[in-house]
Amino acid sequence: MNDQISGNSLSGKTALITGGCSGMGLATVRRFLAAGASVVMADIQTEKGRSLEAAMGKSASFVRCDVLREDDIAAAIKHAVDKFGGLDILFNNAGAVGDPGGVEGMSVDGWDRTIALLLRSAMLGIKHAIPAMRSRGGGSIINNASVSGLRPGMASLAYSVAKAGAIQLSRMSAAELAKDNIRVNCVCPGFIVTSIFGDLLAEERTVGDAMLDHLKDPFSGLQPLKRAGLPEDVAEACLYLATASSRFVTGTEIIIDGGLLVDPKLAVDPNSGHGFVDILMGARDAARAQ
Amino acid sequence: MFKGKSVIVTGAGSGVGRSAGLLIARAGGSVLLADVNEQGGQETLAMIVKEGGKAKFMRTDIAVEDDARRMVESAVAAYGRIDGAFNNAAIAQTSVLLHELTAEAWRRNLDINLTGTFFCMKYQIAAMLKTGGGSIVITSSAAGVNGFPLAPEYCSSKHGVIGLMRNAAVDYGGKGIRVNAILPGAIRTPMLMKAMTENPGMEEYLKSIHPLGRYSEPDEVAQSALWLLSDAASFVTGAAIAVDGGYTTH
């Protein structure tokens, strides 16, 4: 490995990852640790977080963080600074399905809660990360958006609108923070095998976790590339955005969808009740039968 | 990152192509360097060989279909297969308004930047289909998704390759071939330096349109191509990734 490519190293860097105890967040925690970073996992899954922290060694730290609460977000960033001496990378990743409804029946509570969880949380993460990153001479912020933020028909209304907002949040804050050498980008995953799909069926997290192995086969047929999207795929994109390899990259999105968006034959509509939901229910039933 | 892999790089005689060639060779890959500029291509080859890297230069005018075919044949003959292709060769705009642009300048730009990229992909894809897949990266431009002043032919050809990329991503995703594009902003390349000399005020303008307040070095752009060529991006296809210092946020 040469100097330029060892731009892939995160040695000496500290990263904070919200929703860091499962799915894309956890895969990114592992990838960043492997690249030499110190990593704070911020998550509401306290028990799992503590056990991950114990297993991962001294470069990893767990902090309980509910991204619906601004105080929790500010405290998680303070935790990173106190524990590891600063903050260089923030991955605003925590999320859930949110309100599944369409516009006609949407409640104010459902809407507000979804936008707060998926969009306000990312804004607050950026807001509180700025002073810490500025004092390090810059940083890299990554927001986990979604292909549903770019195209209708991929997810529910409130989720999709929040994700579209996350993309624009990235662009706007990239422009605002370029002067501080803080880069802001987002990743737009397509269908990635994570526990969120249990959430989509309103199942407990344990069911969503058990579904993972049963989603890989059916998900391999959802996009031009004939394999399922995995959390590790998103983690690799986050690594690229976090390192010096991408030092001229800001205000943009990286789509990690196996070609889903460019395929006009896209046959799944999570809201249609056909196809995609059948895939999820099949995985749930297989998980329960174990 | 590229151990045991072979990659074609067009426009390898200078700028981003030279940088990509060097970086891929350093990461263990075998590189077929292609450029119409024989001297520049030989220089890049000498730089790689001096570092102990594995490469071969082939003079290639991508606007000539036979040249593109021979380029791919030569890579396959030398390395047994091609795993990646970085279609980066291009020419700049003539910096005039559309109503003053000659048919000749228009055709020359489209012939090289768009048709030439098509010729390269045509033979690269045929070779990749025989070996079970690969990764293709095209150098488009921020001007491939946005307007840019005094560049009617360049904007058009760079928009064009985005269409080529998206089509190929759909048609060959099932065959294991990934196709993506990069969208650089202004880069310190001989192509840009020449344009800046011809257009006073262009340098200040270029700095002003990149929120990071500068233009990029070739290495910074090559890194994005390397990422897309590598297995780290193995679920990424049909994507256009900006490397533009925030230019497209404007």
Coordinates of C-alpha atoms in Angstrom, one line a residue:
Chain A
M1 CA 0.0 0.0 0.0
N2 CA 1.3 3.4 -1.0
D3 CA 0.9 6.8 0.6
Q4 CA -2.1 7.8 -1.4
I5 CA -4.0 4.6 -1.0
S6 CA -3.1 4.5 2.7
G7 CA -5.4 7.5 2.5
N8 CA -7.8 4.7 3.4
S9 CA -6.4 4.7 6.9
L10 CA -8.4 6.2 9.8
S11 CA -5.5 5.9 12.2
G12 CA -5.7 8.6 14.9
K13 CA -9.2 9.6 13.9
T14 CA -12.3 9.4 16.1
A15 CA -15.8 8.6 14.6
L16 CA -19.2 8.7 16.1
I17 CA -21.9 6.5 14.6
T18 CA -25.5 6.8 15.6
G19 CA -27.5 3.6 15.4
G20 CA -24.1 1.9 15.7
C21 CA -25.3 -1.3 17.3
S22 CA -26.9 -2.9 14.3
G23 CA -27.2 -3.0 10.5
M24 CA -25.3 -0.4 8.5
G25 CA -24.2 1.4 11.7
L26 CA -22.6 -1.7 13.2
A27 CA -21.0 -2.7 9.9
T28 CA -19.5 0.8 9.7
V29 CA -18.3 0.7 13.3
R30 CA -16.5 -2.5 12.5
R31 CA -15.0 -1.2 9.2
F32 CA -13.8 2.0 10.9
L33 CA -12.2 0.1 13.7
A34 CA -10.5 -2.1 11.2
A35 CA -9.2 1.0 9.5
G36 CA -7.6 2.2 12.7
A37 CA -10.2 4.7 14.1
S38 CA -11.6 5.0 17.6
V39 CA -15.3 4.7 17.4
V40 CA -18.2 5.7 19.5
M41 CA -21.4 3.7 19.0
A42 CA -24.4 5.8 19.9
D43 CA -27.6 3.8 20.1
I44 CA -30.7 3.1 22.2
Q45 CA -29.8 -0.6 22.5
T46 CA -28.0 -0.4 25.8
E47 CA -27.6 -4.0 26.5
K48 CA -26.3 -4.9 23.1
G49 CA -24.1 -1.8 23.1
R50 CA -22.4 -2.7 26.3
S51 CA -21.7 -6.2 25.1
L52 CA -20.3 -5.0 21.8
E53 CA -18.2 -2.4 23.6
A54 CA -16.7 -5.2 25.8
A55 CA -16.0 -7.4 22.8
M56 CA -14.5 -4.7 20.6
G57 CA -11.7 -3.5 22.9
K58 CA -10.5 -0.1 23.9
S59 CA -10.9 1.6 20.6
A60 CA -14.7 1.2 20.8
S61 CA -17.1 2.9 23.2
F62 CA -20.8 2.8 23.6
V63 CA -23.0 5.7 24.7
R64 CA -26.8 5.5 25.0
C65 CA -28.3 8.0 22.7
D66 CA -31.9 8.6 21.6
V67 CA -31.6 10.8 18.5
L68 CA -35.0 12.2 19.2
R69 CA -33.4 14.1 22.1
E70 CA -31.1 16.9 21.3
D71 CA -29.4 16.6 24.7
D72 CA -28.6 12.9 24.0
I73 CA -26.9 13.9 20.7
A74 CA -24.9 16.7 22.3
A75 CA -23.9 14.3 25.1
A76 CA -22.8 11.6 22.6
I77 CA -20.5 14.0 20.9
K78 CA -19.1 15.2 24.2
H79 CA -18.6 11.5 25.1
A80 CA -16.5 11.1 21.9
V81 CA -14.4 14.2 22.7
D82 CA -13.9 13.2 26.4
K83 CA -13.1 9.6 25.7
F84 CA -10.9 9.9 22.6
G85 CA -9.9 13.6 22.5
G86 CA -11.9 14.9 19.6
L87 CA -14.2 14.2 16.8
D88 CA -13.3 13.8 13.1
I89 CA -16.1 11.7 11.6
L90 CA -19.9 11.6 12.2
F91 CA -22.2 9.1 10.6
N92 CA -25.8 10.1 11.2
N93 CA -27.3 6.7 10.7
A94 CA -29.9 6.0 13.4
G95 CA -33.4 5.4 12.0
A96 CA -36.5 3.3 11.8
V97 CA -39.4 3.0 9.4
G98 CA -41.5 5.7 11.0
D99 CA -45.1 6.3 10.2
P100 CA -46.2 4.0 7.4
G101 CA -49.2 6.0 6.2
G102 CA -50.0 7.9 3.1
V103 CA -50.7 11.6 3.0
E104 CA -54.5 11.3 3.2
G105 CA -54.5 9.7 6.6
M106 CA -51.3 11.1 8.0
S107 CA -51.4 12.2 11.6
V108 CA -49.4 15.2 12.8
D109 CA -47.8 13.1 15.5
G110 CA -46.8 10.3 13.1
W111 CA -45.4 12.9 10.6
D112 CA -43.5 14.9 13.2
R113 CA -42.0 11.9 14.9
T114 CA -40.8 10.4 11.6
I115 CA -39.2 13.6 10.4
A116 CA -37.7 14.2 13.9
L117 CA -36.2 10.7 14.0
L118 CA -34.8 10.6 10.4
L119 CA -34.1 14.3 9.5
R120 CA -34.0 16.5 12.6
S121 CA -31.6 14.0 14.2
A122 CA -29.1 14.4 11.4
M123 CA -29.4 18.2 11.5
L124 CA -28.7 18.1 15.3
G125 CA -25.8 15.8 14.8
I126 CA -24.2 18.2 12.4
K127 CA -25.0 21.2 14.6
H128 CA -23.3 19.7 17.6
A129 CA -20.4 18.2 15.7
I130 CA -19.3 21.5 14.2
P131 CA -17.3 22.9 17.2
A132 CA -15.5 19.7 17.8
M133 CA -14.6 19.3 14.2
R134 CA -13.7 22.9 13.7
S135 CA -11.2 22.6 16.5
R136 CA -9.6 19.6 14.7
G137 CA -9.3 21.7 11.5
G138 CA -12.1 19.9 9.7
G139 CA -14.0 16.7 9.5
S140 CA -16.2 14.4 7.5
I141 CA -20.0 14.0 8.1
I142 CA -22.0 11.3 6.5
N143 CA -25.8 11.2 6.5
N144 CA -27.5 7.9 5.9
A145 CA -30.2 8.9 3.3
S146 CA -31.8 6.4 0.9
V147 CA -32.8 5.8 -2.6
S148 CA -36.3 6.6 -1.4
G149 CA -35.1 10.2 -1.0
L150 CA -34.5 10.3 -4.7
R151 CA -37.4 8.4 -6.2
P152 CA -41.0 7.7 -5.3
G153 CA -42.2 4.1 -4.8
M154 CA -39.4 2.9 -2.6
A155 CA -40.7 3.5 0.9
S156 CA -43.5 5.2 2.9
L157 CA -44.3 8.9 2.5
A158 CA -42.8 10.3 5.7
Y159 CA -39.7 8.1 5.5
S160 CA -39.1 9.1 1.8
V161 CA -39.6 12.8 2.5
A162 CA -37.3 12.7 5.5
K163 CA -34.6 11.0 3.4
A164 CA -35.0 13.5 0.6
G165 CA -34.6 16.1 3.3
A166 CA -31.4 14.4 4.5
I167 CA -29.9 14.7 1.0
Q168 CA -30.6 18.4 0.8
L169 CA -29.4 18.8 4.4
S170 CA -26.1 17.3 3.3
R171 CA -25.8 19.7 0.3
M172 CA -26.8 22.8 2.2
S173 CA -24.5 22.1 5.2
A174 CA -21.7 21.1 2.8
A175 CA -21.9 24.6 1.3
E176 CA -22.1 26.2 4.7
L177 CA -19.3 24.3 6.3
A178 CA -16.8 24.1 3.4
K179 CA -15.0 27.1 4.9
D180 CA -14.3 25.1 8.0
N181 CA -13.0 22.1 5.9
I182 CA -15.9 20.1 7.2
R183 CA -17.2 17.9 4.4
V184 CA -20.8 16.7 4.4
N185 CA -22.0 13.9 2.1
C186 CA -24.6 11.2 2.2
V187 CA -25.0 7.6 1.3
C188 CA -28.2 6.5 -0.5
P189 CA -28.6 2.7 0.1
G190 CA -31.0 0.7 -1.9
F191 CA -32.4 -2.5 -0.5
I192 CA -29.9 -3.6 2.2
V193 CA -30.4 -6.6 4.5
T194 CA -31.0 -5.0 7.9
S195 CA -33.4 -5.4 10.8
I196 CA -35.4 -2.4 9.6
F197 CA -37.6 -4.8 7.6
G198 CA -38.9 -6.4 10.8
D199 CA -39.8 -2.9 11.8
L200 CA -41.7 -2.4 8.5
L201 CA -43.9 -5.4 9.5
A202 CA -44.3 -3.9 13.0
E203 CA -42.4 -6.8 14.5
E204 CA -40.2 -6.7 17.6
R205 CA -36.5 -6.2 16.9
T206 CA -35.7 -9.9 17.7
V207 CA -37.9 -10.9 14.8
G208 CA -36.3 -8.4 12.5
D209 CA -32.8 -9.7 13.6
A210 CA -33.9 -13.3 12.9
M211 CA -35.2 -12.3 9.4
L212 CA -31.8 -11.3 8.2
D213 CA -30.6 -14.6 6.9
H214 CA -33.9 -15.2 5.1
L215 CA -33.8 -11.9 3.2
K216 CA -30.5 -12.5 1.4
D217 CA -31.9 -14.8 -1.2
P218 CA -35.0 -12.8 -2.2
F219 CA -33.1 -9.5 -2.0
S220 CA -30.7 -10.8 -4.6
G221 CA -33.4 -10.4 -7.3
L222 CA -34.4 -6.9 -6.5
Q223 CA -31.9 -5.0 -8.7
P224 CA -29.6 -5.5 -11.7
L225 CA -26.7 -6.8 -9.7
K226 CA -27.8 -10.3 -8.7
R227 CA -26.9 -10.3 -5.1
A228 CA -28.3 -8.8 -1.9
G229 CA -27.1 -5.5 -0.7
L230 CA -25.3 -5.9 2.7
P231 CA -24.5 -3.5 5.5
E232 CA -20.8 -4.0 4.6
D233 CA -21.4 -2.4 1.2
V234 CA -22.6 0.8 2.8
A235 CA -19.7 0.6 5.3
E236 CA -17.2 0.6 2.4
A237 CA -18.8 3.8 1.0
C238 CA -18.7 5.4 4.4
L239 CA -15.0 4.5 4.7
Y240 CA -14.4 6.2 1.4
L241 CA -16.2 9.3 2.5
A242 CA -14.5 9.3 5.9
T243 CA -10.9 9.1 4.6
A244 CA -8.6 11.5 2.9
S245 CA -9.3 9.6 -0.3
S246 CA -12.4 11.7 -0.7
R247 CA -10.9 15.0 0.5
F248 CA -12.3 17.0 -2.5
V249 CA -15.7 15.3 -2.1
T250 CA -18.5 17.3 -0.4
G251 CA -22.2 17.9 -0.9
T252 CA -22.8 14.8 -2.8
E253 CA -24.5 11.4 -2.5
I254 CA -23.2 8.0 -3.1
I255 CA -25.9 5.6 -4.3
I256 CA -25.3 2.0 -3.2
D257 CA -28.2 0.1 -4.7
G258 CA -26.9 -2.5 -7.2
G259 CA -28.4 -0.4 -10.0
L260 CA -31.9 -0.3 -8.6
L261 CA -32.5 3.4 -9.5
V262 CA -31.4 3.1 -13.1
D263 CA -33.5 0.0 -13.7
P264 CA -36.9 0.9 -15.3
K265 CA -38.2 -2.6 -14.6
L266 CA -38.2 -1.9 -10.9
A267 CA -40.9 -4.3 -9.8
V268 CA -41.2 -3.7 -6.1
D269 CA -43.3 -1.1 -4.5
P270 CA -43.3 -1.4 -0.7
N271 CA -46.6 0.3 -0.5
S272 CA -48.4 -1.8 -3.0
G273 CA -49.0 -4.8 -0.8
H274 CA -47.6 -7.0 -3.5
G275 CA -44.2 -8.4 -4.2
F276 CA -42.0 -6.7 -1.7
V277 CA -44.2 -7.2 1.4
D278 CA -44.6 -10.8 0.4
I279 CA -40.9 -11.2 0.4
L280 CA -40.7 -9.7 3.9
M281 CA -43.5 -11.8 5.2
G282 CA -41.9 -14.9 3.8
A283 CA -38.7 -14.0 5.6
R284 CA -40.6 -13.4 8.8
D285 CA -42.4 -16.7 8.6
A286 CA -39.1 -18.5 7.9
A287 CA -37.5 -16.8 10.9
R288 CA -40.4 -17.8 13.2
A289 CA -40.2 -21.4 12.0
Q290 CA -36.6 -21.7 13.2
Chain B
M1 CA -6.6 -3.5 -3.7
F2 CA -5.8 -4.5 -7.3
K3 CA -3.5 -7.5 -6.8
G4 CA -4.0 -10.0 -9.7
K5 CA -6.3 -7.6 -11.5
S6 CA -5.8 -5.9 -14.8
V7 CA -7.2 -2.5 -15.7
I8 CA -7.4 -0.4 -18.8
V9 CA -6.9 3.4 -18.3
T10 CA -7.5 5.7 -21.2
G11 CA -6.2 9.2 -21.2
A12 CA -3.3 7.8 -19.3
G13 CA -0.7 10.2 -20.7
S14 CA -1.5 13.0 -18.3
G15 CA -3.6 14.3 -15.5
V16 CA -6.2 12.0 -13.9
G17 CA -5.4 9.0 -16.2
R18 CA -1.7 9.2 -15.3
S19 CA -2.5 9.4 -11.6
A20 CA -4.9 6.5 -11.8
G21 CA -2.4 4.4 -13.7
L22 CA 0.2 5.0 -11.1
L23 CA -2.1 4.4 -8.2
I24 CA -3.5 1.1 -9.7
A25 CA 0.0 -0.2 -10.4
R26 CA 1.1 0.7 -6.8
A27 CA -1.9 -1.2 -5.5
G28 CA -0.8 -4.3 -7.3
G29 CA -2.7 -4.1 -10.6
S30 CA -1.5 -4.6 -14.1
V31 CA -2.4 -1.5 -16.2
L32 CA -2.9 -1.1 -19.9
L33 CA -2.2 2.6 -20.5
A34 CA -3.9 4.1 -23.5
D35 CA -3.5 7.6 -24.9
V36 CA -3.4 9.2 -28.3
N37 CA -0.5 11.2 -26.9
E38 CA 2.4 8.8 -27.4
Q39 CA 5.0 10.8 -25.5
G40 CA 2.7 11.3 -22.4
G41 CA 1.8 7.7 -22.4
Q42 CA 5.4 6.5 -22.5
E43 CA 6.2 8.9 -19.7
T44 CA 3.5 7.4 -17.5
L45 CA 4.7 3.9 -18.4
A46 CA 8.3 4.9 -17.5
M47 CA 7.1 6.2 -14.1
I48 CA 5.2 3.0 -13.3
V49 CA 8.1 0.7 -14.5
K50 CA 10.5 2.8 -12.4
E51 CA 8.4 2.0 -9.3
G52 CA 8.4 -1.7 -10.2
G53 CA 4.8 -1.7 -11.4
K54 CA 3.3 -3.7 -14.2
A55 CA 2.0 -1.8 -17.2
K56 CA 2.0 -1.6 -20.9
F57 CA 1.4 1.4 -23.2
M58 CA -0.8 1.3 -26.3
R59 CA -1.2 4.3 -28.5
T60 CA -5.0 4.6 -28.9
D61 CA -7.2 7.2 -30.6
I62 CA -10.5 6.2 -28.9
A63 CA -12.5 7.9 -31.7
V64 CA -11.2 5.2 -34.0
E65 CA -13.2 2.0 -33.4
D66 CA -10.3 -0.2 -34.5
D67 CA -8.0 1.5 -32.1
A68 CA -10.4 0.8 -29.2
R69 CA -10.7 -2.8 -30.3
R70 CA -6.9 -3.2 -30.5
M71 CA -6.6 -1.6 -27.1
V72 CA -8.8 -4.2 -25.4
E73 CA -7.3 -7.1 -27.4
S74 CA -3.9 -5.9 -26.3
A75 CA -4.9 -5.9 -22.6
V76 CA -6.4 -9.3 -22.9
A77 CA -3.3 -10.6 -24.7
A78 CA -1.0 -9.1 -22.1
Y79 CA -2.9 -10.0 -18.9
G80 CA -5.3 -12.7 -19.9
R81 CA -8.4 -10.7 -19.0
I82 CA -9.6 -7.3 -18.0
D83 CA -11.2 -6.7 -14.6
G84 CA -11.6 -3.0 -14.8
A85 CA -11.6 -0.1 -17.3
F86 CA -11.3 3.6 -16.5
N87 CA -12.6 5.4 -19.6
N88 CA -11.1 8.8 -18.9
A89 CA -9.8 10.1 -22.2
A90 CA -11.5 13.3 -23.3
I91 CA -10.9 16.7 -24.8
A92 CA -12.0 20.1 -23.5
Q93 CA -14.4 22.6 -25.0
T94 CA -13.4 25.2 -27.5
S95 CA -14.8 27.9 -25.2
V96 CA -17.2 29.7 -27.5
L97 CA -20.9 30.3 -27.3
L98 CA -23.2 27.8 -29.0
H99 CA -24.2 30.1 -31.8
E100 CA -20.5 30.5 -32.7
L101 CA -19.5 26.8 -32.3
T102 CA -18.5 25.2 -35.6
A103 CA -19.9 21.9 -36.7
E104 CA -16.3 20.6 -36.8
A105 CA -15.6 21.5 -33.2
W106 CA -18.9 20.0 -32.1
R107 CA -18.3 16.7 -34.0
R108 CA -14.7 16.4 -32.8
N109 CA -15.8 16.7 -29.2
L110 CA -18.6 14.2 -29.5
D111 CA -16.5 11.9 -31.6
I112 CA -13.9 11.6 -28.8
N113 CA -15.7 12.1 -25.6
L114 CA -18.9 10.3 -26.4
T115 CA -18.5 8.0 -29.4
G116 CA -14.9 7.2 -28.3
T117 CA -16.2 6.1 -24.8
F118 CA -18.8 4.0 -26.6
F119 CA -16.2 2.3 -28.7
C120 CA -14.1 1.5 -25.6
M121 CA -17.0 0.1 -23.7
K122 CA -18.2 -1.9 -26.6
Y123 CA -15.0 -4.0 -26.6
Q124 CA -14.4 -3.9 -22.9
I125 CA -17.8 -5.3 -22.2
A126 CA -17.5 -8.0 -24.8
A127 CA -14.2 -9.1 -23.1
M128 CA -15.7 -8.9 -19.6
L129 CA -18.7 -11.0 -20.6
K130 CA -16.3 -13.8 -21.4
T131 CA -14.7 -13.7 -18.0
G132 CA -17.7 -13.2 -15.8
G133 CA -17.8 -9.4 -15.1
G134 CA -15.8 -6.4 -14.2
S135 CA -16.0 -2.7 -13.3
I136 CA -16.1 0.2 -15.7
V137 CA -15.7 3.8 -14.6
I138 CA -16.3 6.8 -16.9
T139 CA -15.0 10.2 -16.3
S140 CA -17.9 12.5 -16.9
S141 CA -17.9 16.0 -15.2
A142 CA -19.8 18.3 -13.0
A143 CA -20.6 19.7 -16.4
G144 CA -22.2 16.3 -17.2
V145 CA -25.0 17.0 -14.8
N146 CA -25.0 20.8 -14.8
G147 CA -24.7 23.7 -17.1
F148 CA -21.3 25.3 -17.6
P149 CA -20.5 28.5 -19.5
L150 CA -18.9 28.5 -22.9
A151 CA -18.9 24.7 -23.2
P152 CA -21.9 23.6 -25.3
E153 CA -20.1 20.6 -26.9
Y154 CA -18.3 19.6 -23.6
C155 CA -21.6 19.8 -21.6
S156 CA -23.3 17.7 -24.2
S157 CA -20.7 15.0 -24.5
K158 CA -20.3 14.7 -20.7
H159 CA -24.1 14.5 -20.3
G160 CA -24.0 11.9 -23.0
V161 CA -21.7 9.5 -21.2
I162 CA -24.0 9.6 -18.2
G163 CA -26.7 8.1 -20.4
L164 CA -24.3 5.5 -21.7
M165 CA -23.3 4.6 -18.2
R166 CA -26.9 4.2 -17.0
N167 CA -27.9 2.1 -19.9
A168 CA -24.9 -0.3 -19.5
A169 CA -25.6 -0.5 -15.8
V170 CA -29.1 -1.8 -16.5
D171 CA -28.1 -4.1 -19.3
Y172 CA -25.1 -5.7 -17.8
G173 CA -25.8 -5.7 -14.0
G174 CA -27.1 -9.2 -14.3
K175 CA -23.8 -10.2 -16.0
G176 CA -21.7 -8.9 -13.1
I177 CA -20.5 -5.8 -14.9
R178 CA -20.7 -2.6 -12.9
V179 CA -20.7 0.7 -14.7
N180 CA -20.4 4.0 -12.9
A181 CA -19.2 7.6 -13.6
I182 CA -17.3 10.2 -11.7
L183 CA -18.1 13.9 -11.8
P184 CA -15.0 15.9 -11.3
G185 CA -15.0 19.7 -10.9
A186 CA -12.0 21.6 -12.1
I187 CA -8.7 19.6 -11.9
R188 CA -5.2 20.8 -12.2
T189 CA -4.5 19.0 -15.5
P190 CA -2.7 20.2 -18.6
M191 CA -6.2 20.4 -20.3
L192 CA -7.4 22.9 -17.7
M193 CA -4.1 24.8 -17.5
K194 CA -4.3 25.4 -21.2
A195 CA -7.9 26.5 -21.0
M196 CA -7.0 28.9 -18.2
T197 CA -4.2 30.4 -20.2
E198 CA -6.6 31.1 -23.0
N199 CA -9.3 32.6 -20.8
P200 CA -8.2 35.2 -18.3
G201 CA -10.4 35.3 -15.3
M202 CA -11.2 31.6 -15.6
E203 CA -9.0 30.6 -12.6
E204 CA -10.8 33.0 -10.2
Y205 CA -14.1 31.9 -11.5
L206 CA -13.3 28.2 -11.0
K207 CA -12.1 28.8 -7.5
S208 CA -15.3 30.7 -6.7
I209 CA -17.7 27.9 -7.9
H210 CA -16.1 25.2 -5.7
P211 CA -17.2 25.7 -2.0
L212 CA -13.9 24.2 -0.9
G213 CA -12.3 27.2 -2.4
R214 CA -9.9 25.5 -4.7
Y215 CA -9.7 23.1 -7.6
S216 CA -8.6 19.5 -7.3
E217 CA -5.4 17.6 -7.9
P218 CA -5.5 14.7 -10.3
D219 CA -4.9 12.3 -7.5
E220 CA -8.0 13.3 -5.7
V221 CA -10.1 12.5 -8.7
A222 CA -8.3 9.3 -9.5
Q223 CA -9.0 8.0 -5.9
S224 CA -12.8 8.1 -6.6
A225 CA -12.2 6.0 -9.8
L226 CA -10.1 3.6 -7.9
W227 CA -12.8 3.2 -5.3
L228 CA -15.4 2.5 -7.9
L229 CA -13.1 0.1 -9.8
S230 CA -12.4 -1.9 -6.6
D231 CA -14.4 -4.5 -4.8
A232 CA -15.1 -2.0 -2.0
A233 CA -17.9 -0.7 -4.4
S234 CA -19.1 -4.1 -5.4
F235 CA -22.8 -3.2 -4.9
V236 CA -22.5 0.2 -6.6
T237 CA -23.6 0.4 -10.2
G238 CA -25.4 3.1 -12.2
A239 CA -24.1 5.8 -9.9
A240 CA -22.5 9.1 -10.8
I241 CA -20.2 10.2 -8.0
A242 CA -19.2 13.9 -7.6
V243 CA -15.6 14.8 -6.8
D244 CA -16.1 18.4 -7.1
G245 CA -15.4 20.3 -3.9
G246 CA -19.2 20.9 -3.5
Y247 CA -19.6 22.5 -7.0
T248 CA -22.9 20.7 -7.6
T249 CA -24.4 22.1 -4.4
H250 CA -24.5 25.5 -6.1

